[in-house]
PDB file of C-alpha atoms in Angstrom:
ATOM      1  CA  MET A   1     -10.500  59.812   7.534  1.00  0.00           C
ATOM      2  CA  VAL A   2      -8.184  60.376   4.594  1.00  0.00           C
ATOM      3  CA  SER A   3      -6.515  57.321   3.122  1.00  0.00           C
ATOM      4  CA  GLN A   4      -2.909  57.581   2.182  1.00  0.00           C
ATOM      5  CA  GLU A   5      -1.036  55.538  -0.405  1.00  0.00           C
ATOM      6  CA  ILE A   6       1.966  53.747   1.016  1.00  0.00           C
ATOM      7  CA  PRO A   7       5.037  53.815  -1.243  1.00  0.00           C
ATOM      8  CA  SER A   8       6.115  50.438  -2.585  1.00  0.00           C
ATOM      9  CA  ARG A   9       9.804  50.165  -1.533  1.00  0.00           C
ATOM     10  CA  GLY A  10      10.890  48.910  -4.953  1.00  0.00           C
ATOM     11  CA  ARG A  11       9.203  45.454  -4.896  1.00  0.00           C
ATOM     12  CA  ALA A  12       6.054  44.493  -6.658  1.00  0.00           C
ATOM     13  CA  GLU A  13       3.669  42.771  -4.288  1.00  0.00           C
ATOM     14  CA  PRO A  14       2.165  39.536  -5.655  1.00  0.00           C
ATOM     15  CA  PRO A  15      -1.513  39.597  -6.572  1.00  0.00           C
ATOM     16  CA  PHE A  16      -3.919  39.049  -3.712  1.00  0.00           C
ATOM     17  CA  ALA A  17      -4.883  35.576  -4.940  1.00  0.00           C
ATOM     18  CA  ALA A  18      -1.264  34.432  -4.959  1.00  0.00           C
ATOM     19  CA  ARG A  19      -0.679  35.831  -1.460  1.00  0.00           C
ATOM     20  CA  CYS A  20      -3.701  33.883  -0.223  1.00  0.00           C
ATOM     21  CA  GLY A  21      -2.604  30.612  -1.802  1.00  0.00           C
ATOM     22  CA  VAL A  22      -5.197  30.648  -4.568  1.00  0.00           C
ATOM     23  CA  VAL A  23      -4.371  30.483  -8.246  1.00  0.00           C
ATOM     24  CA  ARG A  24      -7.145  30.548 -10.842  1.00  0.00           C
ATOM     25  CA  GLY A  25      -9.784  29.443  -8.349  1.00  0.00           C
ATOM     26  CA  ARG A  26      -7.750  26.532  -6.964  1.00  0.00           C
ATOM     27  CA  SER A  27      -5.880  26.276  -3.702  1.00  0.00           C
ATOM     28  CA  MET A  28      -2.138  26.030  -4.164  1.00  0.00           C
ATOM     29  CA  LEU A  29      -0.802  22.733  -2.937  1.00  0.00           C
ATOM     30  CA  ALA A  30       2.663  22.229  -1.633  1.00  0.00           C
ATOM     31  CA  LEU A  31       4.128  19.285  -3.497  1.00  0.00           C
ATOM     32  CA  PHE A  32       6.613  16.502  -2.821  1.00  0.00           C
ATOM     33  CA  THR A  33       9.468  17.355  -5.173  1.00  0.00           C
ATOM     34  CA  SER A  34      13.090  16.422  -5.794  1.00  0.00           C
ATOM     35  CA  THR A  35      15.056  13.222  -5.235  1.00  0.00           C
ATOM     36  CA  TYR A  36      16.960  12.229  -2.093  1.00  0.00           C
ATOM     37  CA  THR A  37      19.105   9.192  -1.330  1.00  0.00           C
ATOM     38  CA  ASN A  38      19.429   8.067   2.298  1.00  0.00           C
ATOM     39  CA  LYS A  39      20.918   5.079   4.091  1.00  0.00           C
ATOM     40  CA  VAL A  40      18.802   2.440   5.817  1.00  0.00           C
ATOM     41  CA  ASP A  41      20.134   1.195   9.156  1.00  0.00           C
ATOM     42  CA  LYS A  42      20.053  -2.430  10.383  1.00  0.00           C
ATOM     43  CA  LYS A  43      16.657  -1.836  12.048  1.00  0.00           C
ATOM     44  CA  GLY A  44      15.068  -0.579   8.821  1.00  0.00           C
ATOM     45  CA  ARG A  45      15.140   3.060   9.939  1.00  0.00           C
ATOM     46  CA  VAL A  46      15.641   5.793   7.371  1.00  0.00           C
ATOM     47  CA  SER A  47      15.684   9.561   7.630  1.00  0.00           C
ATOM     48  CA  VAL A  48      12.824  11.146   5.698  1.00  0.00           C
ATOM     49  CA  PRO A  49      14.010  14.193   3.709  1.00  0.00           C
ATOM     50  CA  ALA A  50      13.329  17.416   5.645  1.00  0.00           C
ATOM     51  CA  PRO A  51      11.081  18.957   2.934  1.00  0.00           C
ATOM     52  CA  PHE A  52       8.969  15.774   2.894  1.00  0.00           C
ATOM     53  CA  ARG A  53       8.703  15.816   6.716  1.00  0.00           C
ATOM     54  CA  THR A  54       7.676  19.465   6.734  1.00  0.00           C
ATOM     55  CA  LEU A  55       4.996  18.957   4.102  1.00  0.00           C
ATOM     56  CA  ALA A  56       3.609  15.809   5.728  1.00  0.00           C
ATOM     57  CA  ALA A  57       3.540  17.398   9.207  1.00  0.00           C
ATOM     58  CA  SER A  58       1.688  20.434   7.806  1.00  0.00           C
ATOM     59  CA  GLN A  59      -1.169  18.080   6.933  1.00  0.00           C
ATOM     60  CA  GLY A  60      -2.025  17.265  10.536  1.00  0.00           C
ATOM     61  CA  PHE A  61       0.066  14.144  11.192  1.00  0.00           C
ATOM     62  CA  SER A  62       3.755  14.161  12.055  1.00  0.00           C
ATOM     63  CA  GLY A  63       4.468  11.168   9.876  1.00  0.00           C
ATOM     64  CA  ILE A  64       3.645   9.566   6.546  1.00  0.00           C
ATOM     65  CA  PHE A  65       1.462   6.836   5.096  1.00  0.00           C
ATOM     66  CA  VAL A  66       3.203   4.140   3.035  1.00  0.00           C
ATOM     67  CA  TYR A  67       2.037   1.094   1.087  1.00  0.00           C
ATOM     68  CA  PRO A  68       3.427  -1.200  -1.617  1.00  0.00           C
ATOM     69  CA  SER A  69       3.304   0.347  -5.075  1.00  0.00           C
ATOM     70  CA  LEU A  70       0.739  -1.432  -7.215  1.00  0.00           C
ATOM     71  CA  ASP A  71       2.854  -0.964 -10.355  1.00  0.00           C
ATOM     72  CA  TYR A  72       6.512  -1.030  -9.319  1.00  0.00           C
ATOM     73  CA  PRO A  73       8.902  -2.762  -6.926  1.00  0.00           C
ATOM     74  CA  ALA A  74       8.757   0.349  -4.751  1.00  0.00           C
ATOM     75  CA  ILE A  75       6.904   1.889  -1.810  1.00  0.00           C
ATOM     76  CA  ASP A  76       4.309   4.601  -2.360  1.00  0.00           C
ATOM     77  CA  GLY A  77       4.038   7.287   0.298  1.00  0.00           C
ATOM     78  CA  CYS A  78       1.993  10.374   1.026  1.00  0.00           C
ATOM     79  CA  GLY A  79       0.762  12.772   3.661  1.00  0.00           C
ATOM     80  CA  ALA A  80      -2.584  12.656   5.443  1.00  0.00           C
ATOM     81  CA  GLN A  81      -4.433  14.807   2.879  1.00  0.00           C
ATOM     82  CA  TYR A  82      -3.662  12.547  -0.078  1.00  0.00           C
ATOM     83  CA  PHE A  83      -4.407   9.435   1.969  1.00  0.00           C
ATOM     84  CA  ASP A  84      -7.781  10.921   2.981  1.00  0.00           C
ATOM     85  CA  ARG A  85      -8.578  11.657  -0.689  1.00  0.00           C
ATOM     86  CA  LEU A  86      -7.580   8.107  -1.593  1.00  0.00           C
ATOM     87  CA  ALA A  87      -9.934   6.752   1.088  1.00  0.00           C
ATOM     88  CA  ALA A  88     -12.744   8.993  -0.171  1.00  0.00           C
ATOM     89  CA  ALA A  89     -12.217   7.755  -3.741  1.00  0.00           C
ATOM     90  CA  VAL A  90     -12.421   4.130  -2.579  1.00  0.00           C
ATOM     91  CA  ASP A  91     -15.553   4.980  -0.573  1.00  0.00           C
ATOM     92  CA  GLU A  92     -17.205   6.147  -3.821  1.00  0.00           C
ATOM     93  CA  LEU A  93     -17.070   2.600  -5.179  1.00  0.00           C
ATOM     94  CA  PRO A  94     -20.234   0.538  -4.590  1.00  0.00           C
ATOM     95  CA  PRO A  95     -20.275  -1.074  -1.126  1.00  0.00           C
ATOM     96  CA  PHE A  96     -19.351  -4.767  -1.142  1.00  0.00           C
ATOM     97  CA  SER A  97     -18.238  -4.565  -4.778  1.00  0.00           C
ATOM     98  CA  GLU A  98     -15.282  -6.616  -5.930  1.00  0.00           C
ATOM     99  CA  GLU A  99     -13.401  -3.429  -6.936  1.00  0.00           C
ATOM    100  CA  ARG A 100     -13.927  -1.770  -3.562  1.00  0.00           C
ATOM    101  CA  GLU A 101     -12.808  -4.878  -1.698  1.00  0.00           C
ATOM    102  CA  ALA A 102      -9.732  -5.190  -3.924  1.00  0.00           C
ATOM    103  CA  PHE A 103      -8.675  -1.541  -3.489  1.00  0.00           C
ATOM    104  CA  SER A 104      -9.298  -1.652   0.254  1.00  0.00           C
ATOM    105  CA  THR A 105      -7.258  -4.816   0.675  1.00  0.00           C
ATOM    106  CA  ALA A 106      -4.396  -3.862  -1.650  1.00  0.00           C
ATOM    107  CA  ILE A 107      -3.974  -0.328  -0.321  1.00  0.00           C
ATOM    108  CA  PHE A 108      -5.368  -0.021   3.198  1.00  0.00           C
ATOM    109  CA  GLY A 109      -4.672  -3.605   4.226  1.00  0.00           C
ATOM    110  CA  ALA A 110      -1.014  -3.223   3.240  1.00  0.00           C
ATOM    111  CA  SER A 111      -0.498   0.384   4.357  1.00  0.00           C
ATOM    112  CA  HIS A 112       1.355   1.646   7.402  1.00  0.00           C
ATOM    113  CA  GLN A 113       1.001   4.915   9.264  1.00  0.00           C
ATOM    114  CA  LEU A 114       4.563   5.785  10.303  1.00  0.00           C
ATOM    115  CA  ALA A 115       5.280   8.592  12.780  1.00  0.00           C
ATOM    116  CA  PHE A 116       8.570  10.467  12.618  1.00  0.00           C
ATOM    117  CA  ASP A 117      10.938   9.827  15.514  1.00  0.00           C
ATOM    118  CA  PRO A 118      12.738  12.805  17.116  1.00  0.00           C
ATOM    119  CA  GLU A 119      15.486  12.596  14.457  1.00  0.00           C
ATOM    120  CA  GLY A 120      12.986  12.611  11.563  1.00  0.00           C
ATOM    121  CA  ARG A 121      13.293   8.908  10.829  1.00  0.00           C
ATOM    122  CA  ILE A 122      10.716   6.232  10.147  1.00  0.00           C
ATOM    123  CA  SER A 123      11.039   2.453  10.488  1.00  0.00           C
ATOM    124  CA  LEU A 124      10.065   0.774   7.243  1.00  0.00           C
ATOM    125  CA  PRO A 125       8.311  -2.553   7.902  1.00  0.00           C
ATOM    126  CA  GLU A 126      10.000  -5.685   6.559  1.00  0.00           C
ATOM    127  CA  PRO A 127       7.197  -6.561   4.087  1.00  0.00           C
ATOM    128  CA  LEU A 128       7.637  -3.177   2.401  1.00  0.00           C
ATOM    129  CA  LEU A 129      11.433  -3.449   2.357  1.00  0.00           C
ATOM    130  CA  SER A 130      11.101  -6.889   0.797  1.00  0.00           C
ATOM    131  CA  HIS A 131       8.531  -5.728  -1.790  1.00  0.00           C
ATOM    132  CA  ALA A 132      10.899  -2.966  -2.942  1.00  0.00           C
ATOM    133  CA  GLY A 133      14.123  -4.976  -2.652  1.00  0.00           C
ATOM    134  CA  ILE A 134      15.549  -2.388  -0.254  1.00  0.00           C
ATOM    135  CA  SER A 135      18.458  -3.255   2.027  1.00  0.00           C
ATOM    136  CA  GLU A 136      21.120  -0.549   2.442  1.00  0.00           C
ATOM    137  CA  ALA A 137      19.811   2.662   0.882  1.00  0.00           C
ATOM    138  CA  VAL A 138      16.642   4.220  -0.482  1.00  0.00           C
ATOM    139  CA  VAL A 139      15.782   6.938  -2.955  1.00  0.00           C
ATOM    140  CA  PHE A 140      12.850   9.217  -2.087  1.00  0.00           C
ATOM    141  CA  VAL A 141      11.317  10.573  -5.307  1.00  0.00           C
ATOM    142  CA  GLY A 142       8.782  13.400  -5.205  1.00  0.00           C
ATOM    143  CA  LEU A 143       5.766  12.786  -7.422  1.00  0.00           C
ATOM    144  CA  GLY A 144       3.739  15.893  -6.620  1.00  0.00           C
ATOM    145  CA  GLN A 145       1.005  15.008  -4.167  1.00  0.00           C
ATOM    146  CA  GLN A 146       2.700  11.744  -3.257  1.00  0.00           C
ATOM    147  CA  PHE A 147       6.181  10.246  -3.380  1.00  0.00           C
ATOM    148  CA  ARG A 148       7.810   6.909  -4.046  1.00  0.00           C
ATOM    149  CA  ILE A 149      10.625   5.114  -2.204  1.00  0.00           C
ATOM    150  CA  TRP A 150      12.944   3.014  -4.386  1.00  0.00           C
ATOM    151  CA  GLU A 151      15.969   0.789  -4.104  1.00  0.00           C
ATOM    152  CA  PRO A 152      18.673   2.943  -5.805  1.00  0.00           C
ATOM    153  CA  ALA A 153      19.468   0.640  -8.776  1.00  0.00           C
ATOM    154  CA  ALA A 154      15.762   0.050  -9.465  1.00  0.00           C
ATOM    155  CA  PHE A 155      15.186   3.801  -9.428  1.00  0.00           C
ATOM    156  CA  ALA A 156      18.104   4.433 -11.807  1.00  0.00           C
ATOM    157  CA  ALA A 157      16.531   2.038 -14.323  1.00  0.00           C
ATOM    158  CA  MET A 158      13.087   3.586 -13.876  1.00  0.00           C
ATOM    159  CA  ASN A 159      14.482   7.111 -14.133  1.00  0.00           C
ATOM    160  CA  ALA A 160      16.157   6.313 -17.471  1.00  0.00           C
ATOM    161  CA  LYS A 161      12.907   4.842 -18.790  1.00  0.00           C
ATOM    162  CA  ALA A 162      10.903   7.839 -17.479  1.00  0.00           C
ATOM    163  CA  ALA A 163      13.239  10.267 -19.267  1.00  0.00           C
ATOM    164  CA  GLU A 164      12.826   8.349 -22.524  1.00  0.00           C
ATOM    165  CA  ILE A 165       9.019   8.288 -22.232  1.00  0.00           C
ATOM    166  CA  THR A 166       8.945  11.983 -21.318  1.00  0.00           C
ATOM    167  CA  ARG A 167      11.082  13.005 -24.298  1.00  0.00           C
ATOM    168  CA  ALA A 168       8.910  10.968 -26.666  1.00  0.00           C
ATOM    169  CA  ASN A 169       5.617  12.312 -25.292  1.00  0.00           C
ATOM    170  CA  ARG A 170       6.293  15.858 -24.048  1.00  0.00           C
ATOM    171  CA  ALA A 171       4.339  17.415 -26.923  1.00  0.00           C
ATOM    172  CA  ARG A 172       1.202  15.749 -25.540  1.00  0.00           C
ATOM    173  CA  LEU A 173       1.272  17.850 -22.374  1.00  0.00           C
ATOM    174  CA  ASN A 174      -1.564  20.335 -22.292  1.00  0.00           C
ATOM    175  CA  TRP A 175      -0.253  23.276 -20.295  1.00  0.00           C
ATOM    176  CA  PRO A 176      -0.655  27.044 -20.609  1.00  0.00           C
ATOM    177  CA  GLY A 177       2.096  28.719 -22.618  1.00  0.00           C
ATOM    178  CA  ARG A 178       3.056  25.577 -24.537  1.00  0.00           C
ATOM    179  CA  PRO A 179       3.754  26.364 -28.187  1.00  0.00           C
ATOM    180  CA  THR A 180       0.912  24.943 -30.262  1.00  0.00           C
ATOM    181  CA  SER A 181       2.898  24.569 -33.468  1.00  0.00           C
ATOM    182  CA  GLY A 182       6.286  25.213 -34.932  1.00  0.00           C
ATOM    183  CA  GLY A 183       8.295  25.518 -31.700  1.00  0.00           C
ATOM    184  CA  ALA A 184      10.032  22.978 -29.559  1.00  0.00           C
ATOM    185  CA  ALA A 185       7.758  21.659 -26.873  1.00  0.00           C
TER     186      ALA A 185
END
């Protein structure tokens, strides 16, 4: 059998690794990105942004996992894959240790597995709404492999602080292609 080269039609095809979802030996992960503001109804229901729903559902559960942020008056959220990795990390701590008990209680004891309703909404439990000071609206903020849900004014303050910290420390990022000297980072 004679093989025949197929003409390219004017587009360069991405390298095989990129087509297969692998970059430099690592699987490519879809990430929670962007910022969305949505209203909360009287029952505590809020529409989860469509890109967040799609990513979470692709991980084997048509919903999200949420728990109180340990560091902020906000709600941390993620899909099943991140939550499984979090559980595995806690499982690596020595059984019956104070640290393992603390992590298990603070994260898993306060977490909620929330399925999407047919309209793509979740019902945020009152303890989480109270922890984050949320009443009328929320801001979903993508953080890569997880996301955070904020009360809008609290997020605005945090976002301003994050921009300031980022500007002051951006030269510390170690990423390919970053100028090593002389150029703006």
